Coordinates of N, CA, C and O in Angstrom, one line a residue:
M155 N -4.4 -23.3 -2.5 CA -3.7 -22.5 -3.4 C -3.7 -21.0 -2.9 O -4.6 -20.6 -2.2
V156 N -2.7 -20.3 -3.3 CA -2.6 -18.9 -2.9 C -2.7 -18.0 -4.2 O -2.1 -18.3 -5.2
Y157 N -3.6 -17.0 -4.1 CA -3.7 -16.1 -5.2 C -2.8 -14.9 -4.9 O -2.9 -14.3 -3.8
K158 N -2.0 -14.5 -5.8 CA -1.2 -13.3 -5.7 C -1.7 -12.2 -6.6 O -1.7 -12.4 -7.8
F159 N -2.1 -11.1 -6.0 CA -2.7 -10.0 -6.7 C -1.8 -8.8 -6.7 O -1.0 -8.6 -5.7
R160 N -1.9 -7.9 -7.7 CA -1.3 -6.6 -7.7 C -2.5 -5.6 -7.7 O -3.3 -5.7 -8.7
A161 N -2.6 -4.8 -6.7 CA -3.7 -3.8 -6.7 C -3.0 -2.4 -7.0 O -2.2 -2.0 -6.2
I162 N -3.4 -1.8 -8.1 CA -2.8 -0.6 -8.6 C -3.8 0.5 -8.4 O -4.9 0.5 -8.9
L163 N -3.4 1.6 -7.7 CA -4.2 2.7 -7.5 C -4.3 3.6 -8.7 O -3.2 3.8 -9.3
D164 N -5.5 4.0 -9.1 CA -5.6 4.8 -10.3 C -5.2 6.2 -9.9 O -5.9 7.0 -9.3
A165 N -3.9 6.5 -10.1 CA -3.3 7.8 -9.7 C -2.2 8.2 -10.7 O -1.9 7.4 -11.6
E166 N -1.7 9.4 -10.6 CA -0.7 9.9 -11.6 C 0.6 9.2 -11.3 O 1.4 9.0 -12.2
E167 N 0.9 8.9 -10.1 CA 2.2 8.2 -9.7 C 1.9 6.7 -9.7 O 0.8 6.3 -9.5
D168 N 3.0 5.9 -9.7 CA 2.9 4.5 -9.6 C 2.7 4.1 -8.1 O 3.6 4.3 -7.3
I169 N 1.5 3.6 -7.8 CA 1.2 3.3 -6.4 C 0.5 1.9 -6.5 O -0.6 1.8 -7.0
F170 N 1.2 0.9 -5.9 CA 0.6 -0.4 -5.9 C 1.0 -1.3 -4.7 O 2.0 -0.9 -4.1
R171 N 0.2 -2.3 -4.5 CA 0.5 -3.3 -3.4 C 0.4 -4.7 -4.0 O -0.6 -4.9 -4.7
D172 N 1.3 -5.6 -3.7 CA 1.2 -7.0 -4.0 C 0.7 -7.7 -2.8 O 1.2 -7.6 -1.7
I173 N -0.4 -8.5 -3.0 CA -1.1 -9.1 -1.9 C -1.2 -10.6 -2.2 O -1.6 -11.0 -3.3
A174 N -0.9 -11.5 -1.2 CA -1.2 -12.9 -1.3 C -2.3 -13.2 -0.4 O -2.4 -12.8 0.8
I175 N -3.3 -14.1 -0.9 CA -4.5 -14.4 -0.2 C -4.9 -15.8 -0.7 O -4.7 -16.2 -1.8
L176 N -5.6 -16.5 0.2 CA -6.0 -17.9 -0.2 C -7.1 -17.9 -1.2 O -8.0 -17.0 -1.1
E177 N -7.1 -18.8 -2.1 CA -8.2 -18.9 -3.1 C -9.6 -19.1 -2.6 O -10.5 -18.7 -3.2
D178 N -9.7 -19.7 -1.4 CA -11.0 -19.9 -0.8 C -11.5 -18.7 0.0 O -12.6 -18.8 0.5
D179 N -10.6 -17.7 0.2 CA -11.1 -16.5 0.9 C -12.1 -15.8 0.0 O -12.2 -16.0 -1.2
T180 N -12.9 -14.9 0.5 CA -13.9 -14.2 -0.2 C -13.4 -12.8 -0.7 O -12.4 -12.3 -0.4
L181 N -14.3 -12.2 -1.6 CA -14.0 -10.9 -2.0 C -14.0 -9.9 -0.9 O -13.2 -8.9 -0.9
E182 N -14.8 -10.2 0.2 CA -14.7 -9.3 1.4 C -13.3 -9.4 2.0 O -12.8 -8.4 2.5
D183 N -12.7 -10.6 2.1 CA -11.4 -10.7 2.6 C -10.4 -10.0 1.8 O -9.5 -9.3 2.3
L184 N -10.6 -10.0 0.5 CA -9.7 -9.2 -0.4 C -9.9 -7.7 -0.2 O -8.9 -7.0 -0.2
H185 N -11.1 -7.3 -0.1 CA -11.4 -5.9 0.3 C -10.7 -5.5 1.5 O -10.0 -4.5 1.6
N186 N -10.7 -6.3 2.6 CA -10.0 -6.0 3.8 C -8.5 -5.9 3.6 O -7.9 -5.1 4.2
A187 N -8.0 -6.9 2.8 CA -6.6 -6.9 2.6 C -6.1 -5.6 1.8 O -5.1 -5.1 2.1
I188 N -6.9 -5.2 0.9 CA -6.6 -4.0 0.1 C -6.6 -2.8 0.9 O -5.7 -2.0 0.9
F189 N -7.7 -2.5 1.7 CA -7.7 -1.3 2.4 C -6.7 -1.3 3.5 O -6.1 -0.2 3.8
N190 N -6.4 -2.4 4.1 CA -5.3 -2.5 5.1 C -3.9 -2.2 4.4 O -3.1 -1.5 5.0
A191 N -3.7 -2.8 3.3 CA -2.4 -2.6 2.6 C -2.1 -1.2 2.2 O -1.0 -0.7 2.2
F192 N -3.2 -0.5 1.9 CA -3.1 0.9 1.5 C -3.2 1.9 2.6 O -3.1 3.1 2.5
G193 N -3.5 1.4 3.8 CA -3.6 2.3 5.0 C -4.9 3.0 5.2 O -5.0 4.0 5.9
F194 N -6.0 2.5 4.6 CA -7.3 3.1 4.8 C -7.9 2.6 6.1 O -7.5 1.5 6.6
D195 N -8.9 3.3 6.7 CA -9.4 2.8 7.9 C -10.5 1.8 7.8 O -11.0 1.2 8.8
G196 N -11.0 1.5 6.6 CA -12.0 0.5 6.4 C -13.4 0.9 6.8 O -14.3 0.1 6.8
M197 N -13.7 2.2 7.0 CA -15.0 2.7 7.4 C -15.8 3.1 6.3 O -17.0 3.6 6.5
E198 N -15.4 3.0 5.1 CA -16.2 3.5 3.9 C -16.7 2.3 3.1 O -16.3 1.2 3.2
V199 N -17.8 2.6 2.4 CA -18.4 1.6 1.5 C -17.5 1.3 0.3 O -16.8 2.2 -0.1
A200 N -17.6 0.1 -0.2 CA -16.7 -0.3 -1.3 C -17.5 -1.3 -2.2 O -18.5 -1.9 -1.8
S201 N -17.0 -1.4 -3.4 CA -17.6 -2.4 -4.3 C -16.4 -2.9 -5.2 O -15.5 -2.2 -5.5
F202 N -16.6 -4.2 -5.6 CA -15.8 -4.7 -6.7 C -16.7 -4.7 -8.0 O -17.9 -4.7 -7.9
Y203 N -16.0 -4.6 -9.1 CA -16.7 -4.7 -10.4 C -16.0 -5.7 -11.3 O -14.8 -5.6 -11.4
T204 N -16.7 -6.7 -11.8 CA -16.1 -7.5 -12.8 C -15.8 -6.7 -14.0 O -16.4 -5.6 -14.2
C205 N -14.9 -7.1 -14.8 CA -14.5 -6.4 -16.0 C -14.0 -7.3 -17.1 O -13.7 -8.5 -16.8
D206 N -13.8 -6.8 -18.3 CA -13.3 -7.6 -19.3 C -11.7 -7.4 -19.4 O -11.2 -6.8 -18.5
E207 N -11.1 -7.9 -20.4 CA -9.6 -7.9 -20.5 C -9.1 -6.5 -20.6 O -7.9 -6.2 -20.3
T208 N -9.9 -5.5 -21.1 CA -9.4 -4.2 -21.3 C -10.0 -3.2 -20.2 O -10.1 -2.0 -20.3
W209 N -10.4 -3.8 -19.0 CA -10.8 -3.1 -17.8 C -12.1 -2.4 -18.0 O -12.4 -1.4 -17.3
N210 N -13.0 -2.8 -19.0 CA -14.3 -2.2 -19.1 C -15.2 -2.8 -18.0 O -15.4 -4.0 -17.9
Q211 N -15.7 -1.9 -17.2 CA -16.5 -2.3 -16.0 C -17.8 -3.0 -16.4 O -18.5 -2.7 -17.3
E212 N -18.1 -4.1 -15.6 CA -19.3 -4.9 -15.9 C -20.2 -4.9 -14.6 O -20.8 -3.9 -14.3
D213 N -20.3 -6.0 -14.0 CA -21.2 -6.2 -12.8 C -20.6 -5.7 -11.5 O -19.5 -6.0 -11.2
E214 N -21.5 -5.1 -10.7 CA -21.1 -4.6 -9.4 C -21.3 -5.8 -8.4 O -22.3 -6.5 -8.4
I215 N -20.3 -5.9 -7.5 CA -20.4 -6.8 -6.3 C -20.2 -5.9 -5.1 O -19.0 -5.6 -4.7
P216 N -21.2 -5.5 -4.4 CA -21.1 -4.5 -3.3 C -20.7 -5.2 -2.0 O -20.8 -6.4 -1.8
L217 N -20.2 -4.4 -1.1 CA -19.9 -4.8 0.3 C -21.1 -5.2 1.0 O -21.2 -6.2 1.8
F218 N -22.2 -4.4 0.9 CA -23.4 -4.6 1.6 C -24.6 -4.8 0.6 O -24.5 -4.3 -0.5
D219 N -25.6 -5.5 1.0 CA -26.8 -5.7 0.2 C -27.5 -4.4 0.1 O -28.0 -3.8 1.1
T220 N -27.6 -3.8 -1.1 CA -28.3 -2.5 -1.3 C -29.6 -2.7 -2.2 O -30.1 -1.7 -2.6
G221 N -30.0 -3.9 -2.4 CA -31.1 -4.2 -3.2 C -32.4 -3.9 -2.5 O -32.5 -3.7 -1.3
D222 N -33.5 -3.9 -3.3 CA -34.9 -3.6 -2.7 C -35.4 -4.8 -1.9 O -36.1 -4.5 -0.9
V223 N -35.0 -6.0 -2.2 CA -35.4 -7.2 -1.4 C -34.2 -7.7 -0.6 O -33.2 -8.1 -1.2
P224 N -34.2 -7.6 0.7 CA -33.1 -8.1 1.5 C -32.7 -9.5 1.2 O -33.6 -10.4 1.1
G225 N -31.5 -9.8 1.0 CA -31.0 -11.1 0.7 C -31.0 -11.5 -0.8 O -30.4 -12.5 -1.1
E226 N -31.6 -10.7 -1.6 CA -31.7 -11.0 -3.0 C -30.3 -10.7 -3.7 O -30.0 -11.4 -4.7
Q227 N -29.7 -9.6 -3.3 CA -28.4 -9.2 -4.0 C -27.2 -9.9 -3.3 O -27.1 -9.9 -2.1
K228 N -26.4 -10.5 -4.2 CA -25.2 -11.1 -3.6 C -24.1 -10.1 -3.3 O -24.0 -9.1 -4.0
T229 N -23.4 -10.3 -2.2 CA -22.4 -9.3 -1.8 C -21.0 -10.0 -1.8 O -20.9 -11.1 -2.1
M230 N -20.0 -9.2 -1.5 CA -18.6 -9.7 -1.5 C -18.4 -11.0 -0.7 O -17.7 -11.8 -1.1
S231 N -19.1 -11.1 0.4 CA -18.9 -12.2 1.3 C -19.5 -13.5 0.7 O -19.2 -14.6 1.1
D232 N -20.3 -13.4 -0.4 CA -20.9 -14.5 -1.1 C -20.0 -15.1 -2.1 O -20.4 -16.2 -2.7
Y233 N -18.9 -14.5 -2.5 CA -18.1 -14.9 -3.6 C -16.7 -15.3 -3.0 O -16.0 -14.5 -2.5
K234 N -16.3 -16.6 -3.2 CA -15.0 -17.0 -3.0 C -14.2 -16.4 -4.2 O -14.7 -16.3 -5.3
L235 N -12.9 -16.1 -3.9 CA -12.1 -15.6 -5.0 C -12.0 -16.5 -6.2 O -12.1 -16.1 -7.4
S236 N -12.0 -17.8 -5.9 CA -11.9 -18.8 -7.0 C -13.2 -18.9 -7.8 O -13.2 -19.5 -8.9
D237 N -14.3 -18.3 -7.3 CA -15.6 -18.4 -8.0 C -15.6 -17.4 -9.2 O -16.3 -17.7 -10.2
I238 N -14.8 -16.3 -9.1 CA -14.8 -15.3 -10.2 C -13.5 -15.0 -10.8 O -13.4 -14.4 -11.9
L239 N -12.4 -15.5 -10.2 CA -11.1 -15.2 -10.7 C -10.3 -16.5 -10.9 O -10.3 -17.3 -10.0
D240 N -9.7 -16.6 -12.0 CA -8.9 -17.8 -12.3 C -7.8 -17.4 -13.3 O -7.6 -16.2 -13.7
E241 N -7.1 -18.4 -13.9 CA -6.1 -18.1 -14.9 C -6.6 -17.4 -16.1 O -5.8 -16.7 -16.8
E242 N -7.8 -17.5 -16.5 CA -8.4 -16.9 -17.6 C -9.0 -15.5 -17.3 O -9.0 -14.6 -18.1
N243 N -9.7 -15.4 -16.1 CA -10.3 -14.2 -15.7 C -9.5 -13.6 -14.6 O -9.6 -14.0 -13.4
T244 N -8.6 -12.7 -14.9 CA -7.6 -12.2 -13.9 C -7.8 -10.8 -13.4 O -7.1 -10.4 -12.5
K245 N -8.8 -10.1 -14.0 CA -8.9 -8.7 -13.6 C -10.3 -8.4 -12.9 O -11.3 -8.9 -13.3
I246 N -10.2 -7.4 -12.0 CA -11.3 -6.9 -11.3 C -11.0 -5.5 -10.8 O -9.9 -5.2 -10.6
I247 N -12.1 -4.7 -10.8 CA -11.9 -3.3 -10.4 C -12.5 -3.2 -9.0 O -13.5 -3.8 -8.6
Y248 N -11.8 -2.4 -8.1 CA -12.2 -2.2 -6.7 C -12.3 -0.7 -6.5 O -11.4 0.1 -6.9
V249 N -13.4 -0.3 -6.0 CA -13.7 1.1 -5.7 C -14.0 1.2 -4.2 O -14.9 0.6 -3.7
Y250 N -13.2 2.1 -3.5 CA -13.3 2.3 -2.0 C -13.7 3.7 -1.8 O -13.0 4.6 -2.3
D251 N -14.7 3.9 -1.0 CA -15.1 5.3 -0.6 C -15.8 6.0 -1.8 O -15.1 6.6 -2.6
F252 N -17.1 5.9 -1.9 CA -17.8 6.4 -3.0 C -17.9 8.0 -3.0 O -18.4 8.6 -4.0
I253 N -17.4 8.6 -2.0 CA -17.3 10.1 -2.0 C -16.0 10.5 -2.7 O -16.0 11.3 -3.6
N254 N -14.9 9.8 -2.3 CA -13.6 10.1 -2.9 C -13.2 9.3 -4.1 O -12.4 9.7 -4.9
M255 N -13.9 8.2 -4.3 CA -13.7 7.3 -5.4 C -12.3 6.8 -5.6 O -11.7 6.9 -6.7
W256 N -11.7 6.2 -4.6 CA -10.4 5.6 -4.7 C -10.6 4.4 -5.6 O -11.3 3.4 -5.2
T257 N -10.0 4.3 -6.7 CA -10.2 3.3 -7.7 C -8.9 2.5 -7.9 O -7.9 3.1 -8.1
F258 N -9.1 1.2 -7.9 CA -7.9 0.3 -8.0 C -8.2 -0.7 -9.1 O -9.3 -1.3 -9.2
L259 N -7.1 -1.0 -9.9 CA -7.2 -2.1 -10.9 C -6.5 -3.2 -10.2 O -5.3 -3.1 -9.8
V260 N -7.2 -4.3 -10.0 CA -6.7 -5.5 -9.3 C -6.5 -6.6 -10.2 O -7.5 -7.0 -10.9
E261 N -5.3 -7.2 -10.3 CA -5.1 -8.2 -11.3 C -4.4 -9.4 -10.6 O -3.5 -9.3 -9.8
L262 N -4.9 -10.6 -10.9 CA -4.4 -11.9 -10.4 C -3.1 -12.1 -11.2 O -3.1 -12.3 -12.4
A263 N -2.0 -12.1 -10.5 CA -0.7 -12.2 -11.2 C -0.1 -13.7 -11.1 O 0.6 -14.1 -12.0
A264 N -0.5 -14.4 -10.1 CA 0.0 -15.8 -10.0 C -0.9 -16.6 -9.1 O -1.6 -16.1 -8.2
I265 N -0.9 -17.9 -9.3 CA -1.6 -18.9 -8.5 C -0.5 -19.9 -8.1 O 0.1 -20.5 -8.9
E266 N -0.2 -19.9 -6.7 CA 0.9 -20.8 -6.3 C 0.5 -21.6 -5.1 O -0.6 -21.4 -4.5
E267 N 1.3 -22.5 -4.7 CA 1.1 -23.4 -3.5 C 1.3 -22.5 -2.3 O 2.0 -21.5 -2.3
T268 N 0.6 -22.9 -1.2 CA 0.8 -22.1 0.1 C 2.2 -22.3 0.6 O 2.8 -23.4 0.3
T269 N 2.7 -21.4 1.3 CA 4.0 -21.5 2.0 C 3.8 -21.9 3.4 O 3.0 -21.2 4.1
A270 N 4.5 -22.9 3.9 CA 4.3 -23.3 5.3 C 4.7 -22.2 6.2 O 5.7 -21.5 6.0
G271 N 3.8 -22.0 7.2 CA 4.1 -21.0 8.2 C 3.6 -19.6 7.8 O 3.6 -18.6 8.6
A272 N 3.2 -19.4 6.6 CA 2.8 -18.0 6.1 C 1.4 -17.8 6.6 O 0.6 -18.7 6.8
I273 N 1.1 -16.5 6.9 CA -0.2 -16.1 7.4 C -0.8 -15.2 6.3 O -0.2 -14.3 5.8
Y274 N -2.0 -15.7 5.8 CA -2.7 -15.0 4.7 C -4.0 -14.3 5.2 O -4.6 -14.8 6.2
P275 N -4.4 -13.2 4.7 CA -3.7 -12.5 3.6 C -2.4 -11.8 4.1 O -2.3 -11.5 5.3
E276 N -1.6 -11.5 3.1 CA -0.3 -10.9 3.4 C 0.1 -9.9 2.3 O -0.1 -10.1 1.2
T277 N 0.6 -8.7 2.8 CA 1.1 -7.7 1.8 C 2.5 -8.1 1.5 O 3.3 -8.1 2.4
L278 N 2.8 -8.5 0.3 CA 4.1 -8.9 -0.1 C 5.0 -7.8 -0.5 O 6.3 -7.9 -0.2
F279 N 4.5 -6.7 -1.1 CA 5.3 -5.6 -1.6 C 4.5 -4.4 -1.6 O 3.3 -4.4 -2.0
S280 N 5.1 -3.2 -1.3 CA 4.4 -1.9 -1.4 C 5.3 -1.0 -2.2 O 6.5 -0.9 -2.0
H281 N 4.6 -0.2 -3.1 CA 5.3 0.8 -3.8 C 4.5 2.0 -3.9 O 3.3 2.0 -4.3
G282 N 5.1 3.1 -3.5 CA 4.4 4.4 -3.6 C 3.6 4.7 -2.4 O 3.2 3.9 -1.6
E283 N 3.3 6.0 -2.2 CA 2.5 6.5 -1.1 C 1.2 7.0 -1.6 O 1.1 7.6 -2.7
I284 N 0.2 6.8 -0.8 CA -1.2 7.3 -1.1 C -1.2 8.8 -1.1 O -0.7 9.5 -0.2
P285 N -1.7 9.5 -2.2 CA -1.8 10.9 -2.2 C -2.9 11.4 -1.2 O -3.7 10.6 -0.7
E286 N -2.9 12.7 -0.9 CA -3.9 13.3 0.0 C -5.3 13.1 -0.5 O -6.2 12.9 0.3
E287 N -5.5 13.2 -1.8 CA -6.8 13.1 -2.4 C -6.8 12.1 -3.6 O -5.8 11.9 -4.2
A288 N -7.9 11.5 -3.8 CA -8.0 10.5 -5.0 C -8.0 11.3 -6.3 O -8.3 12.5 -6.3
L289 N -7.6 10.7 -7.3 CA -7.6 11.3 -8.6 C -9.0 11.7 -9.0 O -9.9 10.9 -8.9
E290 N -9.2 12.9 -9.5 CA -10.5 13.4 -9.8 C -11.0 12.7 -11.0 O -10.3 12.5 -12.0
K291 N -12.2 12.2 -10.9 CA -12.9 11.5 -12.0 C -13.8 12.4 -12.8 O -14.4 13.3 -12.3
S292 N -13.8 12.2 -14.1 CA -14.7 12.9 -15.0 C -15.8 12.0 -15.5 O -15.5 11.0 -16.0
F293 N -17.1 12.4 -15.2 CA -18.2 11.5 -15.6 C -19.0 12.2 -16.7 O -20.2 12.0 -16.8
E294 N -18.3 12.9 -17.6 CA -19.0 13.5 -18.7 C -18.9 12.6 -20.0 O -17.9 11.9 -20.1
A295 N -19.8 12.8 -20.9 CA -19.7 12.1 -22.1 C -18.5 12.6 -22.9 O -18.2 13.8 -22.8
E296 N -17.9 11.8 -23.7 CA -16.8 12.2 -24.5 C -17.2 13.3 -25.5 O -16.4 14.3 -25.7
N297 N -18.3 13.2 -26.1 CA -18.8 14.2 -27.1 C -20.2 14.7 -26.7 O -21.2 14.4 -27.3
A298 N -20.2 15.4 -25.6 CA -21.5 15.9 -25.0 C -22.2 16.8 -26.1 O -23.4 16.7 -26.1
D299 N -21.5 17.5 -26.9 CA -22.2 18.3 -27.9 C -22.9 17.5 -28.9 O -23.9 17.9 -29.5
D300 N -22.5 16.2 -29.2 CA -23.2 15.4 -30.1 C -24.6 15.0 -29.7 O -25.5 14.7 -30.5
F301 N -24.8 15.1 -28.4 CA -26.2 14.8 -27.8 C -27.2 15.8 -28.4 O -28.3 15.4 -28.8
Y302 N -26.8 17.0 -28.5 CA -27.8 18.0 -29.0 C -28.0 18.0 -30.5 O -29.0 18.4 -31.0
D303 N -27.0 17.4 -31.2 CA -27.1 17.3 -32.7 C -28.2 16.3 -33.0 O -28.7 16.3 -34.2
D304 N -28.6 15.4 -32.1 CA -29.6 14.4 -32.4 C -31.0 15.0 -32.6 O -31.8 14.3 -33.1
F305 N -31.2 16.2 -32.1 CA -32.5 16.8 -32.2 C -32.5 17.5 -33.6 O -31.7 18.4 -33.9
E306 N -33.5 17.2 -34.4 CA -33.5 17.7 -35.8 C -33.7 19.2 -35.8 O -33.1 19.9 -36.6
D307 N -34.6 19.7 -34.9 CA -34.8 21.2 -34.9 C -34.0 21.9 -33.9 O -34.3 23.0 -33.6
G308 N -33.0 21.3 -33.3 CA -32.2 21.9 -32.3 C -32.9 21.7 -30.9 O -34.0 21.2 -30.8
L309 N -32.3 22.2 -29.9 CA -32.8 22.1 -28.5 C -33.0 23.5 -28.0 O -32.1 24.3 -28.0
D310 N -34.2 23.8 -27.5 CA -34.5 25.1 -27.0 C -35.2 25.0 -25.6 O -35.4 23.9 -25.1
E311 N -35.5 26.1 -24.9 CA -36.1 26.1 -23.6 C -37.3 25.2 -23.5 O -37.6 24.6 -22.5
D312 N -38.2 25.3 -24.6 CA -39.4 24.5 -24.5 C -39.2 23.0 -24.5 O -40.0 22.3 -23.9
D313 N -38.1 22.6 -25.1 CA -37.7 21.1 -25.0 C -37.4 20.7 -23.6 O -37.5 19.5 -23.2
L314 N -36.9 21.6 -22.8 CA -36.4 21.3 -21.5 C -37.4 21.5 -20.4 O -37.3 21.1 -19.3
D315 N -38.6 22.2 -20.7 CA -39.6 22.5 -19.7 C -40.7 21.4 -19.8 O -41.5 21.3 -20.7
M316 N -40.7 20.6 -18.7 CA -41.7 19.5 -18.7 C -43.1 19.9 -18.4 O -44.0 19.2 -18.5
F317 N -43.3 21.2 -18.0 CA -44.6 21.7 -17.7 C -45.2 22.4 -18.9 O -46.4 22.8 -18.8
E318 N -44.5 22.5 -20.0 CA -45.1 23.2 -21.2 C -45.4 22.1 -22.2 O -44.9 21.0 -22.2
G319 N -46.2 22.5 -23.2 CA -46.4 21.5 -24.3 C -47.9 21.1 -24.3 O -48.7 21.6 -23.6
D320 N -48.2 20.1 -25.2 CA -49.5 19.7 -25.4 C -50.1 18.7 -24.4 O -51.3 18.7 -24.2
S321 N -49.2 18.0 -23.8 CA -49.7 16.9 -22.8 C -50.0 17.6 -21.5 O -49.3 18.5 -21.1
S322 N -50.9 17.0 -20.8 CA -51.2 17.5 -19.4 C -50.9 16.4 -18.4 O -50.7 15.2 -18.8
F323 N -50.8 16.7 -17.2 CA -50.5 15.7 -16.2 C -51.6 14.7 -16.1 O -51.4 13.5 -15.7
E324 N -52.8 15.0 -16.4 CA -53.9 14.0 -16.4 C -53.7 12.9 -17.3 O -54.1 11.8 -17.1
D325 N -52.9 13.2 -18.4 CA -52.6 12.1 -19.4 C -51.8 11.0 -18.7 O -51.8 9.9 -19.2
F326 N -51.1 11.4 -17.6 CA -50.2 10.4 -17.0 C -50.9 9.8 -15.7 O -50.3 9.0 -15.0
G327 N -52.1 10.2 -15.4 CA -52.8 9.6 -14.3 C -52.6 10.3 -13.0 O -52.9 9.7 -12.0
F328 N -52.1 11.5 -13.0 CA -52.0 12.2 -11.7 C -52.1 13.7 -12.0 O -52.0 14.2 -13.1
E329 N -52.4 14.5 -11.0 CA -52.7 15.9 -11.1 C -51.4 16.7 -11.0 O -50.4 16.3 -10.3
E330 N -51.4 17.9 -11.6 CA -50.3 18.8 -11.6 C -49.9 19.2 -10.2 O -48.7 19.2 -9.8
N331 N -50.8 19.5 -9.4 CA -50.6 20.0 -8.0 C -51.0 18.9 -7.0 O -51.8 19.1 -6.2
W332 N -50.3 17.8 -7.0 CA -50.6 16.7 -6.2 C -50.3 16.8 -4.7 O -50.8 16.2 -3.9
N333 N -49.4 17.7 -4.4 CA -49.0 17.8 -3.0 C -49.7 19.0 -2.4 O -49.8 19.5 -1.5

């Protein structure tokens, strides 16, 4: 079977690519198809993230094993597309280049029979041009001021100074001037 995806760049303009790829190919193969379809060089780190129906990010599936114990963390090459995407679970988030944070919403649009003579993966359709820079992301809390309201007596400099107060470093099992 062939999975047909639409990969939409998170940008102000409509920029997307439609990609056909075999269901037994891996997430790493989809990663390669996406960065090629959008014209990236493929030299940057990337991850897929599972998500729910409303695109809320869930579990990370990295390109490389970044865990503390080698081989413990599953990577893109460990997952066939059919392992995590099907008619019910159609959405996944793709982030390419963690400096620029190129973010794509990738949705499984169709599952079809293979076409004789077709070479997969294949870019079926391209719309829009990649901007010079990725859309700037904001990583701030929606109501950052509400954080400070949680303190009954307010927040002052003493609350932020870890070296002041009643407790000493000996209470934690190490000395203040350990180096």
